[in-house]
Amino acid sequence: MIDFFTEKITIYNDISADAVNARRFDRFVLDKCHIVKGRVPRADGTIENLINGKTVETKDVTRYKPPYEYRQMPVDLAKGFYTVQIGDFVVEGEVDDVVTTSREFAALQEKYNERGFVVRTVSDNIYGVNVDNISMSNVG
């Protein structure tokens, strides 16, 4: 059987400020990814072909936290986990750019425009079975 989940991505989470913490941009590298270009799943279960459409599915679900839960974690604990939400930025492959401001976040998106995308849709399909995955796409 062919394993399609062999690629890596780097996700930059845009974590909004709250009463205690300032806005921050967390970076996390995900293994076990499959990147599909041009074919994007639609809400009605069909597939739409888009020239610039990208979808990433990852089976790297053990370190995933839903956005609300992730934001509630202390910053030092959050380093071992990731989340996915609308507005995050995904780069194909592993990159090590550090982002600390919204200006740097915008510059990162420009720098990796050809091999990255802003997340527009997210689906976390985690049910405790071997097909669990998280899907993220740039088409909303």
Coordinates of N, CA and C in Angstrom, one line a residue:
M1 N 0.8 -1.2 0.0 CA 0.0 0.0 0.0 C 0.9 1.2 0.0
I2 N 0.5 2.2 -0.8 CA 1.3 3.5 -0.9 C 0.9 4.4 0.2
D3 N 1.9 5.0 0.9 CA 1.7 6.0 1.9 C 1.8 7.4 1.3
F4 N 0.6 8.0 1.3 CA 0.6 9.4 0.7 C 1.0 10.5 1.7
F5 N 1.1 10.1 2.9 CA 1.3 11.1 4.0 C 2.8 11.2 4.3
T6 N 3.6 11.6 3.4 CA 5.1 11.6 3.6 C 5.7 13.0 3.5
E7 N 4.9 14.1 3.3 CA 5.4 15.4 3.2 C 5.3 16.2 4.6
K8 N 6.1 17.3 4.6 CA 6.1 18.2 5.8 C 5.5 19.5 5.4
I9 N 4.9 20.2 6.4 CA 4.5 21.6 6.2 C 5.0 22.3 7.5
T10 N 5.1 23.6 7.4 CA 5.3 24.5 8.5 C 4.1 25.4 8.6
I11 N 3.4 25.4 9.8 CA 2.3 26.2 10.0 C 2.6 27.3 11.0
Y12 N 2.2 28.5 10.6 CA 2.4 29.7 11.5 C 1.0 30.0 12.0
N13 N 0.8 29.8 13.3 CA -0.5 30.2 13.9 C -0.5 31.6 14.3
D14 N -1.6 32.3 13.9 CA -1.8 33.7 14.3 C -2.7 33.7 15.5
I15 N -2.1 33.8 16.7 CA -2.9 33.7 18.0 C -3.2 35.1 18.5
S16 N -4.5 35.4 18.5 CA -4.9 36.7 18.9 C -4.6 37.0 20.4
A17 N -4.5 38.3 20.7 CA -4.3 38.7 22.0 C -5.5 38.5 22.9
D18 N -5.3 38.3 24.2 CA -6.4 38.2 25.2 C -6.0 39.2 26.3
A19 N -6.8 39.0 27.4 CA -6.6 39.9 28.6 C -5.2 39.8 29.2
V20 N -4.6 38.6 29.0 CA -3.3 38.3 29.7 C -2.1 38.3 28.7
N21 N -2.3 37.8 27.5 CA -1.2 37.6 26.5 C -1.3 38.5 25.3
A22 N -0.2 38.9 24.8 CA -0.2 39.7 23.6 C -0.3 38.8 22.4
R23 N -0.7 39.4 21.2 CA -0.8 38.6 20.0 C 0.6 37.9 19.7
R24 N 0.5 36.7 19.2 CA 1.8 36.0 18.9 C 1.6 35.1 17.7
F25 N 2.7 34.7 17.2 CA 2.8 33.9 15.9 C 3.6 32.7 16.2
D26 N 3.0 31.6 16.4 CA 3.7 30.3 16.7 C 3.9 29.5 15.5
R27 N 5.1 28.9 15.4 CA 5.6 28.1 14.3 C 5.6 26.7 14.7
F28 N 5.1 25.8 13.8 CA 5.2 24.3 14.2 C 5.3 23.6 12.9
V29 N 6.2 22.6 12.9 CA 6.4 21.7 11.7 C 5.6 20.4 11.9
L30 N 4.8 20.1 10.9 CA 4.0 18.9 10.9 C 4.5 17.9 9.9
D31 N 4.6 16.7 10.4 CA 5.0 15.5 9.6 C 3.7 14.9 9.1
K32 N 3.8 13.8 8.4 CA 2.7 13.0 7.9 C 1.7 13.8 7.2
C33 N 2.1 14.6 6.2 CA 1.2 15.4 5.5 C 1.0 14.9 4.0
H34 N -0.1 15.2 3.4 CA -0.3 15.0 2.0 C -0.9 16.3 1.5
I35 N -0.2 16.8 0.4 CA -0.5 18.1 -0.2 C -1.2 17.9 -1.5
V36 N -2.4 18.4 -1.7 CA -3.1 18.2 -3.0 C -3.2 19.6 -3.6
K37 N -2.7 19.8 -4.8 CA -2.8 21.1 -5.5 C -3.9 21.0 -6.6
G38 N -4.7 22.1 -6.6 CA -5.7 22.2 -7.7 C -7.0 21.5 -7.4
R39 N -7.1 20.6 -6.5 CA -8.3 19.9 -6.2 C -8.7 20.2 -4.8
V40 N -9.8 20.8 -4.6 CA -10.3 21.3 -3.2 C -11.6 20.7 -2.9
P41 N -11.8 20.0 -1.8 CA -13.1 19.5 -1.4 C -14.1 20.6 -1.1
R42 N -15.3 20.4 -1.5 CA -16.3 21.4 -1.2 C -17.2 20.9 0.0
A43 N -18.0 21.8 0.6 CA -18.8 21.4 1.7 C -19.8 20.3 1.4
D44 N -20.3 20.3 0.1 CA -21.3 19.3 -0.3 C -20.7 17.9 -0.6
G45 N -19.4 17.8 -0.4 CA -18.8 16.5 -0.6 C -18.2 16.3 -2.0
T46 N -18.4 17.2 -2.9 CA -17.8 17.1 -4.2 C -16.4 17.7 -4.2
I47 N -15.7 17.6 -5.3 CA -14.4 18.2 -5.5 C -14.5 19.3 -6.5
E48 N -13.8 20.4 -6.2 CA -13.7 21.5 -7.2 C -12.3 21.6 -7.6
N49 N -12.1 21.8 -8.9 CA -10.7 22.0 -9.5 C -10.5 23.5 -9.6
L50 N -9.4 23.9 -8.9 CA -9.0 25.3 -8.9 C -7.5 25.4 -9.2
I51 N -7.1 26.3 -10.0 CA -5.7 26.4 -10.4 C -4.8 26.7 -9.2
N52 N -5.2 27.6 -8.3 CA -4.4 27.9 -7.1 C -4.9 27.2 -5.9
G53 N -5.8 26.3 -6.0 CA -6.3 25.6 -4.8 C -5.3 24.7 -4.2
K54 N -5.2 24.7 -2.9 CA -4.3 23.8 -2.2 C -5.0 23.3 -1.0
T55 N -4.8 22.0 -0.7 CA -5.4 21.3 0.5 C -4.3 20.5 1.1
V56 N -4.1 20.6 2.4 CA -3.2 19.8 3.1 C -4.0 18.9 4.1
E57 N -3.7 17.7 4.1 CA -4.3 16.8 5.1 C -3.1 16.2 5.9
T58 N -3.2 16.2 7.2 CA -2.2 15.6 8.0 C -2.7 14.6 8.9
K59 N -1.9 13.6 9.1 CA -2.3 12.5 10.1 C -1.5 12.8 11.4
D60 N -0.9 13.9 11.5 CA -0.1 14.3 12.7 C -1.2 14.9 13.7
V61 N -2.0 14.1 14.2 CA -3.1 14.6 15.1 C -2.9 14.5 16.6
T62 N -1.8 13.8 17.0 CA -1.6 13.6 18.4 C -1.2 14.9 19.1
R63 N -0.6 15.8 18.4 CA -0.2 17.1 19.0 C -1.1 18.3 18.7
Y64 N -2.3 18.0 18.1 CA -3.2 19.0 17.7 C -4.1 19.4 18.9
K65 N -4.4 20.7 19.0 CA -5.3 21.2 20.0 C -6.3 22.1 19.3
P66 N -7.6 22.0 19.6 CA -8.5 23.0 18.9 C -8.2 24.4 19.3
P67 N -8.5 25.4 18.5 CA -8.0 26.7 18.7 C -8.3 27.3 20.1
Y68 N -9.5 27.1 20.6 CA -9.8 27.7 21.9 C -9.0 27.0 23.0
E69 N -8.8 25.7 22.9 CA -8.0 25.0 23.9 C -6.5 25.4 23.8
Y70 N -6.1 25.6 22.6 CA -4.7 26.0 22.4 C -4.4 27.4 23.0
R71 N -5.3 28.3 22.7 CA -5.2 29.7 23.3 C -5.1 29.7 24.8
Q72 N -5.8 28.8 25.4 CA -5.8 28.7 26.9 C -4.6 28.1 27.5
M73 N -3.7 27.5 26.7 CA -2.5 26.8 27.2 C -1.5 27.9 27.5
P74 N -0.7 27.7 28.6 CA 0.5 28.5 28.8 C 1.4 28.5 27.6
V75 N 2.1 29.6 27.3 CA 2.9 29.7 26.1 C 4.0 28.6 26.1
D76 N 4.6 28.3 27.3 CA 5.7 27.3 27.3 C 5.1 25.9 27.0
L77 N 3.9 25.6 27.4 CA 3.3 24.3 27.1 C 2.9 24.2 25.7
A78 N 2.4 25.3 25.1 CA 1.9 25.3 23.8 C 3.0 24.9 22.7
K79 N 4.2 25.1 23.1 CA 5.3 24.8 22.1 C 5.3 23.4 21.7
G80 N 4.8 22.5 22.4 CA 4.7 21.1 22.0 C 3.5 20.7 21.2
F81 N 2.6 21.7 20.9 CA 1.4 21.4 20.3 C 1.2 22.4 19.1
Y82 N 0.1 22.2 18.3 CA -0.2 23.1 17.3 C -1.7 23.2 17.2
T83 N -2.2 24.2 16.5 CA -3.6 24.3 16.2 C -3.7 24.7 14.7
V84 N -4.9 24.7 14.2 CA -5.2 25.2 12.9 C -6.5 26.0 12.9
Q85 N -6.4 27.3 12.4 CA -7.6 28.1 12.4 C -7.5 29.0 11.1
I86 N -8.6 29.5 10.8 CA -8.7 30.4 9.6 C -7.8 31.6 9.9
G87 N -7.0 32.0 8.9 CA -6.0 33.1 9.0 C -4.6 32.6 9.2
D88 N -4.4 31.4 9.6 CA -3.0 30.9 9.8 C -2.4 30.8 8.4
F89 N -1.1 30.6 8.4 CA -0.3 30.5 7.2 C 0.4 29.2 7.1
V90 N 0.3 28.5 6.0 CA 0.9 27.2 5.8 C 2.0 27.3 4.7
V91 N 3.2 26.7 5.0 CA 4.2 26.7 4.0 C 4.6 25.2 3.7
E92 N 4.7 24.9 2.4 CA 5.1 23.5 2.1 C 6.6 23.3 2.5
G93 N 6.8 22.2 3.2 CA 8.2 21.9 3.6 C 8.5 22.5 5.0
E94 N 9.7 22.4 5.4 CA 10.1 22.9 6.7 C 10.9 24.2 6.5
V95 N 10.4 25.3 7.2 CA 11.1 26.5 7.1 C 11.3 27.0 8.6
D96 N 12.3 27.9 8.8 CA 12.6 28.3 10.2 C 12.5 29.8 10.4
D97 N 11.8 30.5 9.6 CA 11.6 31.9 9.8 C 10.9 32.2 11.1
V98 N 11.3 33.2 11.8 CA 10.8 33.6 13.1 C 9.9 34.8 12.8
V99 N 8.6 34.7 13.3 CA 7.7 35.8 13.2 C 7.2 36.3 14.5
T100 N 7.4 37.6 14.8 CA 7.0 38.2 16.1 C 6.0 39.3 16.0
T101 N 5.8 39.9 14.7 CA 4.9 41.0 14.5 C 4.0 40.7 13.3
S102 N 2.9 41.5 13.3 CA 2.0 41.4 12.1 C 2.7 41.8 10.8
R103 N 3.6 42.7 10.9 CA 4.4 43.1 9.7 C 5.3 41.9 9.2
E104 N 5.9 41.2 10.1 CA 6.7 40.1 9.8 C 5.9 38.9 9.2
F105 N 4.7 38.8 9.8 CA 3.7 37.8 9.3 C 3.3 38.1 7.9
A106 N 3.1 39.3 7.6 CA 2.7 39.7 6.2 C 3.9 39.5 5.2
A107 N 5.1 39.8 5.7 CA 6.3 39.6 4.9 C 6.6 38.1 4.7
L108 N 6.3 37.3 5.7 CA 6.4 35.8 5.5 C 5.5 35.3 4.4
Q109 N 4.3 35.8 4.4 CA 3.3 35.4 3.4 C 3.7 35.8 2.0
E110 N 4.3 37.0 1.9 CA 4.8 37.4 0.6 C 6.0 36.5 0.2
K111 N 6.9 36.3 1.1 CA 8.1 35.5 0.8 C 7.8 34.1 0.3
Y112 N 6.8 33.5 0.9 CA 6.4 32.1 0.6 C 5.1 32.0 -0.2
N113 N 4.8 33.0 -0.9 CA 3.6 33.1 -1.7 C 3.4 31.9 -2.6
E114 N 4.5 31.5 -3.3 CA 4.4 30.4 -4.3 C 4.2 29.0 -3.6
R115 N 4.7 28.8 -2.4 CA 4.6 27.5 -1.8 C 3.9 27.6 -0.5
G116 N 3.1 28.6 -0.3 CA 2.3 28.7 0.9 C 0.9 29.2 0.7
F117 N 0.1 29.2 1.7 CA -1.3 29.7 1.6 C -1.9 30.1 2.9
V118 N -2.8 31.0 2.9 CA -3.6 31.4 4.1 C -4.7 30.4 4.2
V119 N -4.9 29.9 5.4 CA -5.9 28.9 5.7 C -7.3 29.6 5.6
R120 N -8.2 29.0 4.8 CA -9.6 29.6 4.7 C -10.6 28.6 5.2
T121 N -10.3 27.3 5.2 CA -11.2 26.3 5.8 C -10.4 25.2 6.5
V122 N -11.0 24.7 7.6 CA -10.3 23.7 8.4 C -11.4 22.7 8.8
S123 N -10.9 21.4 8.8 CA -11.8 20.3 9.2 C -11.0 19.4 10.0
D124 N -11.3 19.3 11.3 CA -10.6 18.3 12.2 C -11.4 17.1 12.3
N125 N -10.9 16.0 11.7 CA -11.6 14.7 11.7 C -10.9 13.8 12.6
I126 N -11.2 13.9 13.9 CA -10.5 13.1 14.9 C -11.5 12.3 15.7
Y127 N -11.5 11.0 15.5 CA -12.5 10.2 16.2 C -11.9 9.0 16.9
G128 N -10.5 9.0 17.0 CA -9.8 7.9 17.6 C -9.7 6.7 16.8
V129 N -9.6 6.9 15.5 CA -9.4 5.7 14.5 C -8.2 6.0 13.7
N130 N -7.7 5.0 12.9 CA -6.4 5.2 12.2 C -6.5 6.1 11.0
V131 N -7.7 6.5 10.6 CA -7.9 7.4 9.5 C -8.1 8.9 10.0
D132 N -7.9 9.1 11.2 CA -8.0 10.5 11.7 C -7.1 11.4 11.0
N133 N -7.6 12.6 10.7 CA -6.7 13.6 10.0 C -7.3 15.0 10.2
I134 N -6.5 16.0 9.9 CA -6.9 17.4 9.9 C -6.7 17.9 8.5
S135 N -7.7 18.5 7.9 CA -7.6 19.0 6.6 C -7.7 20.6 6.6
M136 N -6.8 21.2 5.8 CA -6.8 22.7 5.8 C -6.7 23.1 4.3
S137 N -7.3 24.2 3.9 CA -7.3 24.6 2.5 C -7.3 26.1 2.4
N138 N -6.9 26.5 1.2 CA -6.9 28.0 1.0 C -8.2 28.4 0.2
V139 N -9.2 27.6 0.1 CA -10.4 27.9 -0.6 C -11.5 27.9 0.5
G140 N -12.3 28.9 0.5 CA -13.3 29.0 1.6 C -14.7 29.0 1.0

